[in-house]
mmCIF file of C-alpha atoms in Angstrom:
data_model
loop_
_atom_site.group_PDB
_atom_site.id
_atom_site.type_symbol
_atom_site.label_atom_id
_atom_site.label_comp_id
_atom_site.label_asym_id
_atom_site.label_seq_id
_atom_site.Cartn_x
_atom_site.Cartn_y
_atom_site.Cartn_z
ATOM 1 C CA ARG A 1 -15.986 39.098 -13.038
ATOM 2 C CA GLN A 2 -15.362 35.895 -11.107
ATOM 3 C CA ASP A 3 -17.669 37.053 -8.298
ATOM 4 C CA SER A 4 -20.551 37.576 -10.715
ATOM 5 C CA LEU A 5 -19.827 34.195 -12.306
ATOM 6 C CA LYS A 6 -19.880 32.539 -8.888
ATOM 7 C CA ALA A 7 -23.124 34.331 -7.981
ATOM 8 C CA ASP A 8 -24.734 33.160 -11.242
ATOM 9 C CA LEU A 9 -23.550 29.597 -10.685
ATOM 10 C CA MET A 10 -24.757 29.573 -7.079
ATOM 11 C CA GLU A 11 -28.151 30.868 -8.233
ATOM 12 C CA GLN A 12 -28.322 27.963 -10.695
ATOM 13 C CA VAL A 13 -27.279 25.552 -7.918
ATOM 14 C CA HIS A 14 -30.100 26.735 -5.664
ATOM 15 C CA GLU A 15 -32.654 26.644 -8.480
ATOM 16 C CA THR A 16 -31.586 23.113 -9.446
ATOM 17 C CA ALA A 17 -31.690 21.869 -5.852
ATOM 18 C CA ASP A 18 -35.122 23.445 -5.262
ATOM 19 C CA SER A 19 -36.403 21.927 -8.491
ATOM 20 C CA VAL A 20 -35.123 18.447 -7.621
ATOM 21 C CA ALA A 21 -36.606 18.602 -4.105
ATOM 22 C CA THR A 22 -39.949 19.997 -5.314
ATOM 23 C CA ARG A 23 -40.296 17.429 -8.090
ATOM 24 C CA GLY A 24 -39.299 14.610 -5.736
ATOM 25 C CA ARG A 25 -41.848 15.735 -3.145
ATOM 26 C CA ALA A 26 -44.560 16.073 -5.826
ATOM 27 C CA GLN A 27 -43.787 12.626 -7.179
ATOM 28 C CA GLY A 28 -43.860 11.155 -3.672
ATOM 29 C CA GLN A 29 -47.202 12.811 -2.942
ATOM 30 C CA ALA A 30 -48.600 11.558 -6.252
ATOM 31 C CA VAL A 31 -47.534 8.011 -5.408
ATOM 32 C CA ILE A 32 -49.083 8.246 -1.931
ATOM 33 C CA GLU A 33 -52.308 9.621 -3.408
ATOM 34 C CA TYR A 34 -52.376 6.855 -6.004
ATOM 35 C CA LEU A 35 -51.805 4.246 -3.326
ATOM 36 C CA GLY A 36 -54.493 5.919 -1.234
ATOM 37 C CA LYS A 37 -56.988 5.236 -3.989
ATOM 38 C CA ARG A 38 -55.976 1.567 -3.852
ATOM 39 C CA PRO A 39 -56.108 0.675 -0.134
ATOM 40 C CA ALA A 40 -54.274 -2.344 1.183
ATOM 41 C CA MET A 41 -56.186 -5.632 1.290
ATOM 42 C CA LYS A 42 -55.612 -6.313 5.003
ATOM 43 C CA ASN A 43 -56.580 -3.166 6.877
ATOM 44 C CA ARG A 44 -57.756 -0.818 4.141
ATOM 45 C CA SER A 45 -55.530 1.987 5.381
ATOM 46 C CA LEU A 46 -52.635 3.839 3.888
ATOM 47 C CA VAL A 47 -49.250 3.643 5.546
ATOM 48 C CA GLY A 48 -46.890 6.623 5.250
ATOM 49 C CA SER A 49 -47.128 10.188 4.075
ATOM 50 C CA VAL A 50 -45.103 12.789 2.252
ATOM 51 C CA THR A 51 -44.767 16.006 4.208
ATOM 52 C CA ALA A 52 -42.889 19.238 3.700
ATOM 53 C CA ALA A 53 -40.431 18.276 6.448
ATOM 54 C CA SER A 54 -39.539 14.972 4.875
ATOM 55 C CA ARG A 55 -36.262 13.751 3.408
ATOM 56 C CA PHE A 56 -36.785 15.955 0.375
ATOM 57 C CA GLU A 57 -35.573 18.997 2.308
ATOM 58 C CA ASP A 58 -32.489 17.042 3.356
ATOM 59 C CA THR A 59 -31.975 16.061 -0.268
ATOM 60 C CA ARG A 60 -32.183 19.691 -1.327
ATOM 61 C CA LYS A 61 -29.722 20.775 1.371
ATOM 62 C CA ASN A 62 -27.256 17.992 0.519
ATOM 63 C CA LEU A 63 -27.494 18.804 -3.184
ATOM 64 C CA VAL A 64 -26.850 22.507 -2.516
ATOM 65 C CA ASP A 65 -23.858 21.651 -0.310
ATOM 66 C CA ARG A 66 -22.304 19.295 -2.858
ATOM 67 C CA LEU A 67 -22.851 21.547 -5.847
ATOM 68 C CA SER A 68 -21.576 24.565 -3.899
ATOM 69 C CA THR A 69 -18.403 22.669 -3.060
ATOM 70 C CA VAL A 70 -17.914 21.775 -6.727
ATOM 71 C CA VAL A 71 -18.425 25.397 -7.800
ATOM 72 C CA ASP A 72 -15.955 26.611 -5.157
ATOM 73 C CA ASN A 73 -13.356 24.031 -6.227
ATOM 74 C CA ILE A 74 -13.704 24.976 -9.870
ATOM 75 C CA LEU A 75 -13.541 28.713 -9.274
ATOM 76 C CA LYS A 76 -10.825 28.798 -6.631
ATOM 77 C CA PRO A 77 -7.560 30.294 -7.806
ATOM 78 C CA ASP A 78 -5.354 27.548 -9.068
ATOM 79 C CA ASN A 79 -1.626 27.169 -9.054
ATOM 80 C CA THR A 80 -1.175 26.828 -12.789
ATOM 81 C CA HIS A 81 2.078 28.767 -12.638
ATOM 82 C CA VAL A 82 3.441 26.345 -10.040
ATOM 83 C CA ASP A 83 2.164 23.390 -12.097
ATOM 84 C CA LYS A 84 3.857 24.744 -15.230
ATOM 85 C CA GLU A 85 7.140 25.238 -13.395
ATOM 86 C CA ARG A 86 6.971 21.737 -11.935
ATOM 87 C CA LEU A 87 6.200 20.236 -15.354
ATOM 88 C CA PHE A 88 9.024 22.181 -17.001
ATOM 89 C CA HIS A 89 11.474 21.116 -14.284
ATOM 90 C CA SER A 90 10.445 17.452 -14.608
ATOM 91 C CA LEU A 91 10.772 17.502 -18.387
ATOM 92 C CA LYS A 92 14.124 19.308 -18.177
ATOM 93 C CA THR A 93 15.463 16.724 -15.724
ATOM 94 C CA ILE A 94 14.329 13.840 -17.928
ATOM 95 C CA ALA A 95 15.794 15.456 -21.041
ATOM 96 C CA LEU A 96 19.145 16.074 -19.304
ATOM 97 C CA LEU A 97 19.354 12.498 -18.044
ATOM 98 C CA SER A 98 18.388 11.027 -21.403
ATOM 99 C CA SER A 99 20.725 13.274 -23.392
ATOM 100 C CA SER A 100 23.603 12.549 -20.986
ATOM 101 C CA LEU A 101 23.170 8.827 -21.484
ATOM 102 C CA GLU A 102 22.848 9.262 -25.254
ATOM 103 C CA MET A 103 26.009 11.407 -25.315
ATOM 104 C CA GLY A 104 27.787 8.634 -23.401
ATOM 105 C CA ALA A 105 26.641 6.177 -26.046
ATOM 106 C CA LEU A 106 27.872 8.497 -28.775
ATOM 107 C CA GLY A 107 31.202 8.846 -26.987
ATOM 108 C CA SER A 108 31.519 5.064 -26.742
ATOM 109 C CA GLY A 109 30.810 4.799 -30.454
ATOM 110 C CA VAL A 110 33.476 7.405 -31.286
ATOM 111 C CA LEU A 111 36.058 5.742 -29.018
ATOM 112 C CA MET A 112 35.240 2.362 -30.525
ATOM 113 C CA SER A 113 35.517 3.673 -34.101
ATOM 114 C CA LEU A 114 38.883 5.286 -33.309
ATOM 115 C CA GLN A 115 39.934 1.937 -31.834
ATOM 116 C CA PHE A 116 40.607 3.356 -28.377
ATOM 117 C CA LEU A 117 38.009 0.967 -26.987
ATOM 118 C CA ASP A 118 37.749 -2.786 -27.446
ATOM 119 C CA PRO A 119 34.825 -3.613 -29.812
ATOM 120 C CA VAL A 120 33.071 -5.907 -27.302
ATOM 121 C CA THR A 121 33.356 -3.399 -24.496
ATOM 122 C CA GLY A 122 32.445 -0.575 -26.859
ATOM 123 C CA TRP A 123 29.294 -2.292 -28.118
ATOM 124 C CA ILE A 124 28.231 -3.219 -24.582
ATOM 125 C CA SER A 125 28.664 0.340 -23.293
ATOM 126 C CA LEU A 126 27.155 1.880 -26.438
ATOM 127 C CA SER A 127 24.039 -0.311 -26.370
ATOM 128 C CA THR A 128 23.595 -0.020 -22.596
ATOM 129 C CA LEU A 129 23.855 3.771 -22.635
ATOM 130 C CA ALA A 130 21.648 4.138 -25.719
ATOM 131 C CA ILE A 131 18.942 1.863 -24.304
ATOM 132 C CA GLY A 132 19.229 3.564 -20.920
ATOM 133 C CA GLY A 133 18.837 7.014 -22.493
ATOM 134 C CA GLY A 134 15.747 6.027 -24.448
ATOM 135 C CA ALA A 135 14.234 4.121 -21.558
ATOM 136 C CA SER A 136 14.813 6.951 -19.081
ATOM 137 C CA TYR A 137 13.007 9.368 -21.403
ATOM 138 C CA MET A 138 10.054 7.017 -21.957
ATOM 139 C CA ILE A 139 9.728 6.111 -18.273
ATOM 140 C CA GLY A 140 9.994 9.752 -17.217
ATOM 141 C CA THR A 141 7.356 11.045 -19.615
ATOM 142 C CA THR A 142 5.044 8.164 -18.724
ATOM 143 C CA ARG A 143 5.447 8.976 -15.033
ATOM 144 C CA ILE A 144 4.666 12.651 -15.653
ATOM 145 C CA ALA A 145 1.615 11.770 -17.755
ATOM 146 C CA ARG A 146 0.323 9.399 -15.054
ATOM 147 C CA GLN A 147 0.877 12.030 -12.380
ATOM 148 C CA TYR A 148 -1.080 14.670 -14.305
ATOM 149 C CA ARG A 149 -3.831 12.203 -15.217
ATOM 150 C CA ASN A 150 -4.289 11.407 -11.520
ATOM 151 C CA GLN A 151 -4.271 15.113 -10.702
ATOM 152 C CA TRP A 152 -7.003 15.822 -13.263
ATOM 153 C CA LEU A 153 -9.043 12.869 -12.056
ATOM 154 C CA GLN A 154 -8.890 14.247 -8.529
ATOM 155 C CA ARG A 155 -10.022 17.662 -9.738
ATOM 156 C CA SER A 156 -13.031 16.289 -11.603
#
């Protein structure tokens, strides 16, 4: 199925490149012909020509090469399983770190309420651990989102 899809896409690539080159050559020839009808004031001769071996063939070849590369990159087997595992591992690590810090904050709150911990020390540790847990989660998810955004930008 993927081979037939690639063949269809490559056929479209070649048709598009041929069309662009042919239309460009035709437009160039039309401009030269138009300018030929209006000769220059100095020497009454036309400078330049549009031939079949002009830059239009190079344009067609470059367009085919670039579009073929894009088709190959899109259709190549991807590592979505590896990407999913990496994403899951990153999210699991962030969740464990955040929940550990939040559990520390909860523990500080319990110790403070049972009066095993001085209120000043308890509030400092509770607030530090709670803020650290929330911040670690936000920073981690932002980092993962940035990493995947960059990855998708590179693929496009």
